[in-house]
mmCIF file of C-alpha atoms in Angstrom:
data_model
loop_
_atom_site.group_PDB
_atom_site.id
_atom_site.type_symbol
_atom_site.label_atom_id
_atom_site.label_comp_id
_atom_site.label_asym_id
_atom_site.label_seq_id
_atom_site.Cartn_x
_atom_site.Cartn_y
_atom_site.Cartn_z
ATOM 1 C CA UNK A 935 86.194 81.474 99.549
ATOM 2 C CA UNK A 936 89.843 81.922 100.553
ATOM 3 C CA UNK A 937 88.777 82.896 104.082
ATOM 4 C CA UNK A 938 91.997 81.478 105.499
ATOM 5 C CA UNK A 939 93.972 83.734 103.153
ATOM 6 C CA UNK A 940 92.199 86.925 104.235
ATOM 7 C CA UNK A 941 91.293 86.286 107.872
ATOM 8 C CA UNK A 942 93.311 83.381 109.302
ATOM 9 C CA UNK A 943 93.251 82.496 112.989
ATOM 10 C CA UNK A 944 97.045 82.063 113.006
ATOM 11 C CA UNK A 945 100.059 82.930 110.864
ATOM 12 C CA UNK A 946 103.506 81.320 110.689
ATOM 13 C CA UNK A 947 106.507 83.073 109.138
ATOM 14 C CA UNK A 948 109.046 80.557 107.810
ATOM 15 C CA UNK A 949 112.365 82.380 107.698
ATOM 16 C CA UNK A 950 111.322 84.886 110.366
ATOM 17 C CA UNK A 951 113.877 87.614 111.009
ATOM 18 C CA UNK A 952 114.474 89.724 114.082
ATOM 19 C CA UNK A 953 115.322 92.575 111.708
ATOM 20 C CA UNK A 954 111.987 94.234 110.808
ATOM 21 C CA UNK A 955 113.455 95.578 107.562
ATOM 22 C CA UNK A 956 114.259 92.166 106.078
ATOM 23 C CA UNK A 957 111.791 90.183 103.960
ATOM 24 C CA UNK A 958 111.297 87.662 106.769
ATOM 25 C CA UNK A 959 110.926 90.393 109.379
ATOM 26 C CA UNK A 960 108.622 92.902 107.733
ATOM 27 C CA UNK A 961 105.434 90.774 107.878
ATOM 28 C CA UNK A 962 105.857 90.386 111.654
ATOM 29 C CA UNK A 963 106.282 94.155 112.017
ATOM 30 C CA UNK A 964 103.135 94.745 109.952
ATOM 31 C CA UNK A 965 101.024 92.102 111.697
ATOM 32 C CA UNK A 966 101.789 93.767 115.022
ATOM 33 C CA UNK A 967 101.434 97.335 113.728
ATOM 34 C CA UNK A 968 98.128 96.852 111.942
ATOM 35 C CA UNK A 969 96.319 95.038 114.723
ATOM 36 C CA UNK A 970 96.259 91.408 113.645
ATOM 37 C CA UNK A 971 94.569 89.547 116.520
ATOM 38 C CA UNK A 972 95.481 85.948 115.718
ATOM 39 C CA UNK A 973 98.471 83.908 116.823
ATOM 40 C CA UNK A 974 101.850 84.695 115.209
ATOM 41 C CA UNK A 975 104.416 81.888 114.984
ATOM 42 C CA UNK A 976 107.913 82.966 113.850
ATOM 43 C CA UNK A 977 109.859 79.982 112.479
ATOM 44 C CA UNK A 978 113.610 80.334 113.001
ATOM 45 C CA UNK A 979 115.741 77.436 114.258
ATOM 46 C CA UNK A 980 118.514 79.787 115.383
ATOM 47 C CA UNK A 981 116.515 82.023 117.762
ATOM 48 C CA UNK A 982 114.275 81.532 120.789
ATOM 49 C CA UNK A 983 112.482 84.835 120.189
ATOM 50 C CA UNK A 984 111.902 87.004 117.107
ATOM 51 C CA UNK A 985 110.757 90.621 117.475
ATOM 52 C CA UNK A 986 109.604 89.863 121.025
ATOM 53 C CA UNK A 987 107.610 86.765 120.043
ATOM 54 C CA UNK A 988 108.393 83.160 120.922
ATOM 55 C CA UNK A 989 110.075 81.496 117.942
ATOM 56 C CA UNK A 990 109.854 77.842 116.876
ATOM 57 C CA UNK A 991 112.552 75.671 115.246
ATOM 58 C CA UNK A 992 110.173 74.340 112.594
ATOM 59 C CA UNK A 993 106.559 74.559 111.528
ATOM 60 C CA UNK A 994 106.067 71.024 112.842
ATOM 61 C CA UNK A 995 106.677 72.341 116.381
ATOM 62 C CA UNK A 996 104.091 75.147 116.512
ATOM 63 C CA UNK A 997 101.317 74.698 119.135
ATOM 64 C CA UNK A 998 98.794 74.044 116.361
ATOM 65 C CA UNK A 999 98.718 74.019 112.579
ATOM 66 C CA UNK A 1000 98.850 77.629 111.384
ATOM 67 C CA UNK A 1001 96.021 78.550 109.028
ATOM 68 C CA UNK A 1002 98.377 80.639 106.896
ATOM 69 C CA UNK A 1003 102.126 80.373 106.432
ATOM 70 C CA UNK A 1004 104.468 82.913 104.856
ATOM 71 C CA UNK A 1005 107.498 81.335 103.167
ATOM 72 C CA UNK A 1006 110.364 83.826 103.153
ATOM 73 C CA UNK A 1007 113.422 81.656 102.552
ATOM 74 C CA UNK A 1008 115.405 81.191 99.359
ATOM 75 C CA UNK A 1009 115.869 78.515 96.734
ATOM 76 C CA UNK A 1010 115.260 74.822 97.306
ATOM 77 C CA UNK A 1011 114.601 75.462 100.985
ATOM 78 C CA UNK A 1012 111.408 77.238 99.976
ATOM 79 C CA UNK A 1013 110.194 74.108 98.196
ATOM 80 C CA UNK A 1014 110.920 72.013 101.289
ATOM 81 C CA UNK A 1015 109.150 74.615 103.450
ATOM 82 C CA UNK A 1016 106.009 74.400 101.308
ATOM 83 C CA UNK A 1017 106.076 70.609 101.617
ATOM 84 C CA UNK A 1018 106.445 70.935 105.402
ATOM 85 C CA UNK A 1019 103.512 73.376 105.515
ATOM 86 C CA UNK A 1020 101.364 70.946 103.555
ATOM 87 C CA UNK A 1021 102.311 68.086 105.878
ATOM 88 C CA UNK A 1022 101.491 70.237 108.952
ATOM 89 C CA UNK A 1023 97.954 71.020 107.734
ATOM 90 C CA UNK A 1024 98.433 74.682 106.785
ATOM 91 C CA UNK A 1025 95.442 75.990 104.799
ATOM 92 C CA UNK A 1026 97.243 78.682 102.728
ATOM 93 C CA UNK A 1027 100.934 79.214 101.939
ATOM 94 C CA UNK A 1028 102.144 82.601 100.675
ATOM 95 C CA UNK A 1029 105.451 81.985 98.878
ATOM 96 C CA UNK A 1030 107.484 85.174 98.548
ATOM 97 C CA UNK A 1031 110.552 83.394 97.154
ATOM 98 C CA UNK A 1032 111.396 84.011 93.490
ATOM 99 C CA UNK A 1033 113.384 81.929 90.992
ATOM 100 C CA UNK A 1034 110.664 79.553 89.828
ATOM 101 C CA UNK A 1035 108.278 79.680 86.861
ATOM 102 C CA UNK A 1036 109.299 83.214 85.905
ATOM 103 C CA UNK A 1037 112.865 81.973 85.270
ATOM 104 C CA UNK A 1038 111.837 78.711 83.632
ATOM 105 C CA UNK A 1039 112.224 76.624 86.826
ATOM 106 C CA UNK A 1040 108.833 74.998 86.356
ATOM 107 C CA UNK A 1041 109.837 71.658 87.879
ATOM 108 C CA UNK A 1042 110.407 73.184 91.323
ATOM 109 C CA UNK A 1043 107.239 75.261 91.090
ATOM 110 C CA UNK A 1044 105.281 72.177 90.062
ATOM 111 C CA UNK A 1045 106.741 70.277 93.017
ATOM 112 C CA UNK A 1046 105.405 72.925 95.390
ATOM 113 C CA UNK A 1047 102.012 72.872 93.711
ATOM 114 C CA UNK A 1048 101.822 69.085 93.831
ATOM 115 C CA UNK A 1049 102.514 69.090 97.593
ATOM 116 C CA UNK A 1050 99.858 71.774 98.122
ATOM 117 C CA UNK A 1051 97.262 70.005 95.976
ATOM 118 C CA UNK A 1052 97.832 66.664 97.695
ATOM 119 C CA UNK A 1053 97.124 68.256 101.095
ATOM 120 C CA UNK A 1054 94.288 70.553 99.993
ATOM 121 C CA UNK A 1055 96.459 73.593 100.768
ATOM 122 C CA UNK A 1056 96.114 76.728 98.625
ATOM 123 C CA UNK A 1057 99.284 78.332 97.257
ATOM 124 C CA UNK A 1058 99.759 82.055 96.613
ATOM 125 C CA UNK A 1059 102.816 82.811 94.489
ATOM 126 C CA UNK A 1060 105.624 81.940 94.288
ATOM 127 C CA UNK A 1061 107.487 85.139 93.414
ATOM 128 C CA UNK A 1062 104.807 87.226 95.121
ATOM 129 C CA UNK A 1063 104.813 90.163 97.488
ATOM 130 C CA UNK A 1064 101.915 88.773 99.478
ATOM 131 C CA UNK A 1065 98.553 89.757 100.924
ATOM 132 C CA UNK A 1066 97.273 92.687 102.956
ATOM 133 C CA UNK A 1067 93.800 92.979 104.490
ATOM 134 C CA UNK A 1068 93.568 96.102 106.627
ATOM 135 C CA UNK A 1069 90.120 95.177 107.954
ATOM 136 C CA UNK A 1070 91.609 92.213 109.830
ATOM 137 C CA UNK A 1071 95.225 93.374 110.170
ATOM 138 C CA UNK A 1072 96.390 90.383 108.137
ATOM 139 C CA UNK A 1073 99.431 91.883 106.378
ATOM 140 C CA UNK A 1074 101.329 88.878 105.033
ATOM 141 C CA UNK A 1075 103.363 91.131 102.801
ATOM 142 C CA UNK A 1076 106.922 92.458 102.628
ATOM 143 C CA UNK A 1077 106.224 95.717 100.765
ATOM 144 C CA UNK A 1078 108.075 98.717 102.202
ATOM 145 C CA UNK A 1079 105.174 100.995 101.245
ATOM 146 C CA UNK A 1080 103.124 100.025 104.300
ATOM 147 C CA UNK A 1081 106.027 101.195 106.451
ATOM 148 C CA UNK A 1082 106.570 104.428 104.517
ATOM 149 C CA UNK A 1083 102.897 105.375 104.025
ATOM 150 C CA UNK A 1084 100.546 104.470 106.864
ATOM 151 C CA UNK A 1085 97.637 102.291 105.765
ATOM 152 C CA UNK A 1086 94.130 101.976 107.108
ATOM 153 C CA UNK A 1087 90.876 100.350 106.109
ATOM 154 C CA UNK A 1088 89.097 101.808 103.088
ATOM 155 C CA UNK A 1089 86.555 101.037 100.327
ATOM 156 C CA UNK A 1090 88.978 99.976 97.555
ATOM 157 C CA UNK A 1091 90.425 96.524 96.813
ATOM 158 C CA UNK A 1092 93.618 96.177 94.769
ATOM 159 C CA UNK A 1093 94.544 92.773 93.325
ATOM 160 C CA UNK A 1094 97.639 92.593 91.153
ATOM 161 C CA UNK A 1095 99.926 89.957 89.687
ATOM 162 C CA UNK A 1096 102.809 92.380 90.131
ATOM 163 C CA UNK A 1097 103.888 93.343 93.631
ATOM 164 C CA UNK A 1098 105.520 96.579 92.501
ATOM 165 C CA UNK A 1099 102.407 97.592 90.596
ATOM 166 C CA UNK A 1100 100.232 96.895 93.626
ATOM 167 C CA UNK A 1101 102.456 99.355 95.514
ATOM 168 C CA UNK A 1102 102.213 101.908 92.695
ATOM 169 C CA UNK A 1103 98.415 101.735 92.654
ATOM 170 C CA UNK A 1104 98.271 101.918 96.455
ATOM 171 C CA UNK A 1105 100.570 104.972 96.444
ATOM 172 C CA UNK A 1106 98.491 106.758 93.790
ATOM 173 C CA UNK A 1107 95.335 106.056 95.813
ATOM 174 C CA UNK A 1108 96.903 107.512 98.951
ATOM 175 C CA UNK A 1109 97.953 110.636 97.032
ATOM 176 C CA UNK A 1110 94.248 111.172 96.360
ATOM 177 C CA UNK A 1111 93.324 110.476 100.010
ATOM 178 C CA UNK A 1112 91.772 107.125 99.147
ATOM 179 C CA UNK A 1113 92.388 104.025 101.272
ATOM 180 C CA UNK A 1114 92.441 100.364 100.293
ATOM 181 C CA UNK A 1115 91.077 97.551 102.442
ATOM 182 C CA UNK A 1116 92.780 94.885 100.320
ATOM 183 C CA UNK A 1117 96.178 95.018 98.583
ATOM 184 C CA UNK A 1118 97.085 91.567 97.220
ATOM 185 C CA UNK A 1119 99.817 90.409 94.825
ATOM 186 C CA UNK A 1120 99.721 86.939 93.260
ATOM 187 C CA UNK A 1121 103.089 86.634 91.473
ATOM 188 C CA UNK A 1122 103.474 83.529 89.319
ATOM 189 C CA UNK A 1123 99.954 82.258 90.098
ATOM 190 C CA UNK A 1124 100.905 78.602 90.370
ATOM 191 C CA UNK A 1125 97.533 78.156 92.076
ATOM 192 C CA UNK A 1126 95.545 81.208 93.267
ATOM 193 C CA UNK A 1127 94.943 83.808 90.558
ATOM 194 C CA UNK A 1128 94.006 87.479 90.447
ATOM 195 C CA UNK A 1129 90.557 86.336 89.317
ATOM 196 C CA UNK A 1130 89.973 84.164 92.389
ATOM 197 C CA UNK A 1131 91.077 86.864 94.799
ATOM 198 C CA UNK A 1132 88.953 89.372 92.852
ATOM 199 C CA UNK A 1133 85.892 87.188 93.450
ATOM 200 C CA UNK A 1134 86.729 87.019 97.161
ATOM 201 C CA UNK A 1135 87.192 90.771 97.647
ATOM 202 C CA UNK A 1136 84.178 91.650 95.469
ATOM 203 C CA UNK A 1137 82.034 89.750 97.986
ATOM 204 C CA UNK A 1138 83.425 91.790 100.925
ATOM 205 C CA UNK A 1139 80.706 94.107 102.265
ATOM 206 C CA UNK A 1140 83.280 96.838 102.953
ATOM 207 C CA UNK A 1141 84.506 97.005 99.342
ATOM 208 C CA UNK A 1142 82.958 99.493 96.882
ATOM 209 C CA UNK A 1143 85.500 99.272 94.055
ATOM 210 C CA UNK A 1144 87.896 96.588 92.757
ATOM 211 C CA UNK A 1145 91.065 97.513 90.840
ATOM 212 C CA UNK A 1146 92.941 94.745 89.002
ATOM 213 C CA UNK A 1147 96.335 94.432 87.312
ATOM 214 C CA UNK A 1148 96.899 91.294 85.236
ATOM 215 C CA UNK A 1149 99.547 90.002 82.871
ATOM 216 C CA UNK A 1150 97.517 86.910 81.985
ATOM 217 C CA UNK A 1151 93.927 85.771 82.398
ATOM 218 C CA UNK A 1152 94.597 82.216 83.530
ATOM 219 C CA UNK A 1153 91.053 81.502 84.697
ATOM 220 C CA UNK A 1154 88.444 83.318 82.554
ATOM 221 C CA UNK A 1155 85.545 81.466 84.193
ATOM 222 C CA UNK A 1156 86.645 82.663 87.637
ATOM 223 C CA UNK A 1157 87.054 86.240 86.384
ATOM 224 C CA UNK A 1158 83.535 86.052 84.928
ATOM 225 C CA UNK A 1159 82.313 84.874 88.351
ATOM 226 C CA UNK A 1160 84.109 87.780 90.041
ATOM 227 C CA UNK A 1161 82.407 90.183 87.629
ATOM 228 C CA UNK A 1162 79.007 88.659 88.410
ATOM 229 C CA UNK A 1163 79.583 88.864 92.174
ATOM 230 C CA UNK A 1164 80.640 92.501 91.762
ATOM 231 C CA UNK A 1165 77.596 93.391 89.612
ATOM 232 C CA UNK A 1166 75.240 91.834 92.152
ATOM 233 C CA UNK A 1167 76.726 94.150 94.801
ATOM 234 C CA UNK A 1168 76.922 97.134 92.415
ATOM 235 C CA UNK A 1169 80.710 97.163 92.818
ATOM 236 C CA UNK A 1170 82.597 98.320 89.687
ATOM 237 C CA UNK A 1171 85.698 96.452 88.508
ATOM 238 C CA UNK A 1172 88.361 98.426 86.659
ATOM 239 C CA UNK A 1173 91.176 96.335 85.204
ATOM 240 C CA UNK A 1174 94.543 96.928 83.599
ATOM 241 C CA UNK A 1175 95.602 94.019 81.392
ATOM 242 C CA UNK A 1176 99.233 94.463 80.369
ATOM 243 C CA UNK A 1177 100.948 92.627 77.532
ATOM 244 C CA UNK A 1178 98.972 94.259 74.733
ATOM 245 C CA UNK A 1179 101.845 93.813 72.258
ATOM 246 C CA UNK A 1180 104.238 90.996 71.357
ATOM 247 C CA UNK A 1181 107.043 92.775 73.215
ATOM 248 C CA UNK A 1182 104.850 93.280 76.285
ATOM 249 C CA UNK A 1183 103.799 89.644 76.241
ATOM 250 C CA UNK A 1184 107.444 88.541 76.102
ATOM 251 C CA UNK A 1185 108.282 90.792 79.068
ATOM 252 C CA UNK A 1186 105.295 89.433 81.016
ATOM 253 C CA UNK A 1187 106.536 85.895 80.484
ATOM 254 C CA UNK A 1188 109.877 86.715 82.120
ATOM 255 C CA UNK A 1189 108.220 88.721 84.926
ATOM 256 C CA UNK A 1190 105.549 86.367 86.237
ATOM 257 C CA UNK A 1191 105.643 83.504 83.729
ATOM 258 C CA UNK A 1192 102.410 84.839 82.192
ATOM 259 C CA UNK A 1193 101.079 83.413 78.936
ATOM 260 C CA UNK A 1194 99.941 85.715 76.135
ATOM 261 C CA UNK A 1195 96.286 86.600 75.593
ATOM 262 C CA UNK A 1196 94.995 88.050 72.314
ATOM 263 C CA UNK A 1197 94.301 91.691 73.139
ATOM 264 C CA UNK A 1198 91.077 92.056 71.167
ATOM 265 C CA UNK A 1199 89.759 88.925 72.898
ATOM 266 C CA UNK A 1200 90.535 90.555 76.259
ATOM 267 C CA UNK A 1201 88.625 93.693 75.204
ATOM 268 C CA UNK A 1202 85.620 91.620 74.162
ATOM 269 C CA UNK A 1203 85.712 89.579 77.386
ATOM 270 C CA UNK A 1204 85.844 92.701 79.556
ATOM 271 C CA UNK A 1205 82.984 94.324 77.644
ATOM 272 C CA UNK A 1206 80.850 91.190 77.911
ATOM 273 C CA UNK A 1207 81.305 91.027 81.695
ATOM 274 C CA UNK A 1208 81.070 94.728 82.516
ATOM 275 C CA UNK A 1209 84.734 95.181 83.459
ATOM 276 C CA UNK A 1210 86.103 98.629 82.639
ATOM 277 C CA UNK A 1211 89.589 98.600 81.091
ATOM 278 C CA UNK A 1212 92.319 101.091 81.975
ATOM 279 C CA UNK A 1213 95.616 101.502 80.138
ATOM 280 C CA UNK A 1214 97.787 102.723 83.033
ATOM 281 C CA UNK A 1215 97.870 102.699 86.859
ATOM 282 C CA UNK A 1216 97.071 106.423 86.720
ATOM 283 C CA UNK A 1217 93.865 105.678 84.788
ATOM 284 C CA UNK A 1218 92.917 103.011 87.322
ATOM 285 C CA UNK A 1219 93.188 105.520 90.140
ATOM 286 C CA UNK A 1220 91.444 108.314 88.225
ATOM 287 C CA UNK A 1221 88.522 105.919 87.816
ATOM 288 C CA UNK A 1222 88.702 105.161 91.537
ATOM 289 C CA UNK A 1223 88.127 108.820 92.408
ATOM 290 C CA UNK A 1224 84.927 108.864 90.371
ATOM 291 C CA UNK A 1225 83.546 105.507 91.466
ATOM 292 C CA UNK A 1226 84.247 105.894 95.192
ATOM 293 C CA UNK A 1227 82.489 109.271 95.072
ATOM 294 C CA UNK A 1228 79.425 107.464 93.734
ATOM 295 C CA UNK A 1229 79.224 109.263 90.396
ATOM 296 C CA UNK A 1230 78.150 106.825 87.661
ATOM 297 C CA UNK A 1231 77.370 107.419 83.979
ATOM 298 C CA UNK A 1232 73.694 106.698 83.234
ATOM 299 C CA UNK A 1233 72.988 106.633 79.527
ATOM 300 C CA UNK A 1234 74.165 108.998 76.803
ATOM 301 C CA UNK A 1235 73.821 112.256 78.699
ATOM 302 C CA UNK A 1236 77.130 114.021 78.099
ATOM 303 C CA UNK A 1237 77.718 117.697 77.302
ATOM 304 C CA UNK A 1238 81.004 119.134 76.067
ATOM 305 C CA UNK A 1239 81.626 122.882 76.269
ATOM 306 C CA UNK A 1240 84.652 124.373 74.515
ATOM 307 C CA UNK A 1241 85.808 127.492 72.674
ATOM 308 C CA UNK A 1242 87.159 125.159 69.990
ATOM 309 C CA UNK A 1243 85.123 123.166 67.522
ATOM 310 C CA UNK A 1244 88.018 120.721 67.145
ATOM 311 C CA UNK A 1245 87.991 120.015 70.873
ATOM 312 C CA UNK A 1246 84.290 119.144 70.681
ATOM 313 C CA UNK A 1247 84.909 116.843 67.707
ATOM 314 C CA UNK A 1248 87.746 115.062 69.517
ATOM 315 C CA UNK A 1249 85.682 114.822 72.710
ATOM 316 C CA UNK A 1250 82.813 113.238 70.777
ATOM 317 C CA UNK A 1251 85.247 110.712 69.285
ATOM 318 C CA UNK A 1252 86.693 109.932 72.706
ATOM 319 C CA UNK A 1253 83.246 109.535 74.265
#
């Protein structure tokens, strides 16, 4: 499931930049820094080399069809790039470009999706920060955090619709000396959802905890499958589902194009499938400390000690 997204044999960067601090340059920097062992194909018609690697004028001229392509160019050119990737036989396209479903430009987003579907290519994004798998060195991501705070393989998987929130969760984990193997952001979810990536990372033998951030549950059946895969491996899932209120749901729609979900239905769904719900990124990471350490609640065996009767009453309510 999504093997080509997490461990591709080759990666193309459409819009590759020689400047490692630009969106089209940062993934190349990270692929080299974090030990990716596959072929890297920078696509830039104006350069013969990019960051010391041979560059190609177009994706049609790479030595073979890249398994994964990063699209880091703006506007309508991004749509054309996705169509070119589909025609070339790319398995997965990660579209970092924004200005699609989250702004109401559904026609262009649908055009990308149609090209992907017709070719059997999976689409991550658009409007996404990308993927990072530190077990394989596949860092198809433009987040500055992996430059500022050194990453390495660890037992936690983070899957988030929001790129910024994936960084926030990653940063909070690192402050507690916890490392993440997977840090993935799905953006508008025209095709691949948080739920599908959650199912993929929950099946990874190196993962002991899955942390999720969602603004919509677009595929409940897939999320239920992810929960089942995680339970079978005794891997907890802790999720933050934003958009609890009408105002939050409106903001989510303009952020990632997310559709509203009735909050009490979300609570019931999570409880049914054994997914723990957190209200904030800080709560997600506090849970991570406990779960990675292997401490699990087993039944109603809780003791509260306090010099205040009120504190005990409030603790009993909270429990």
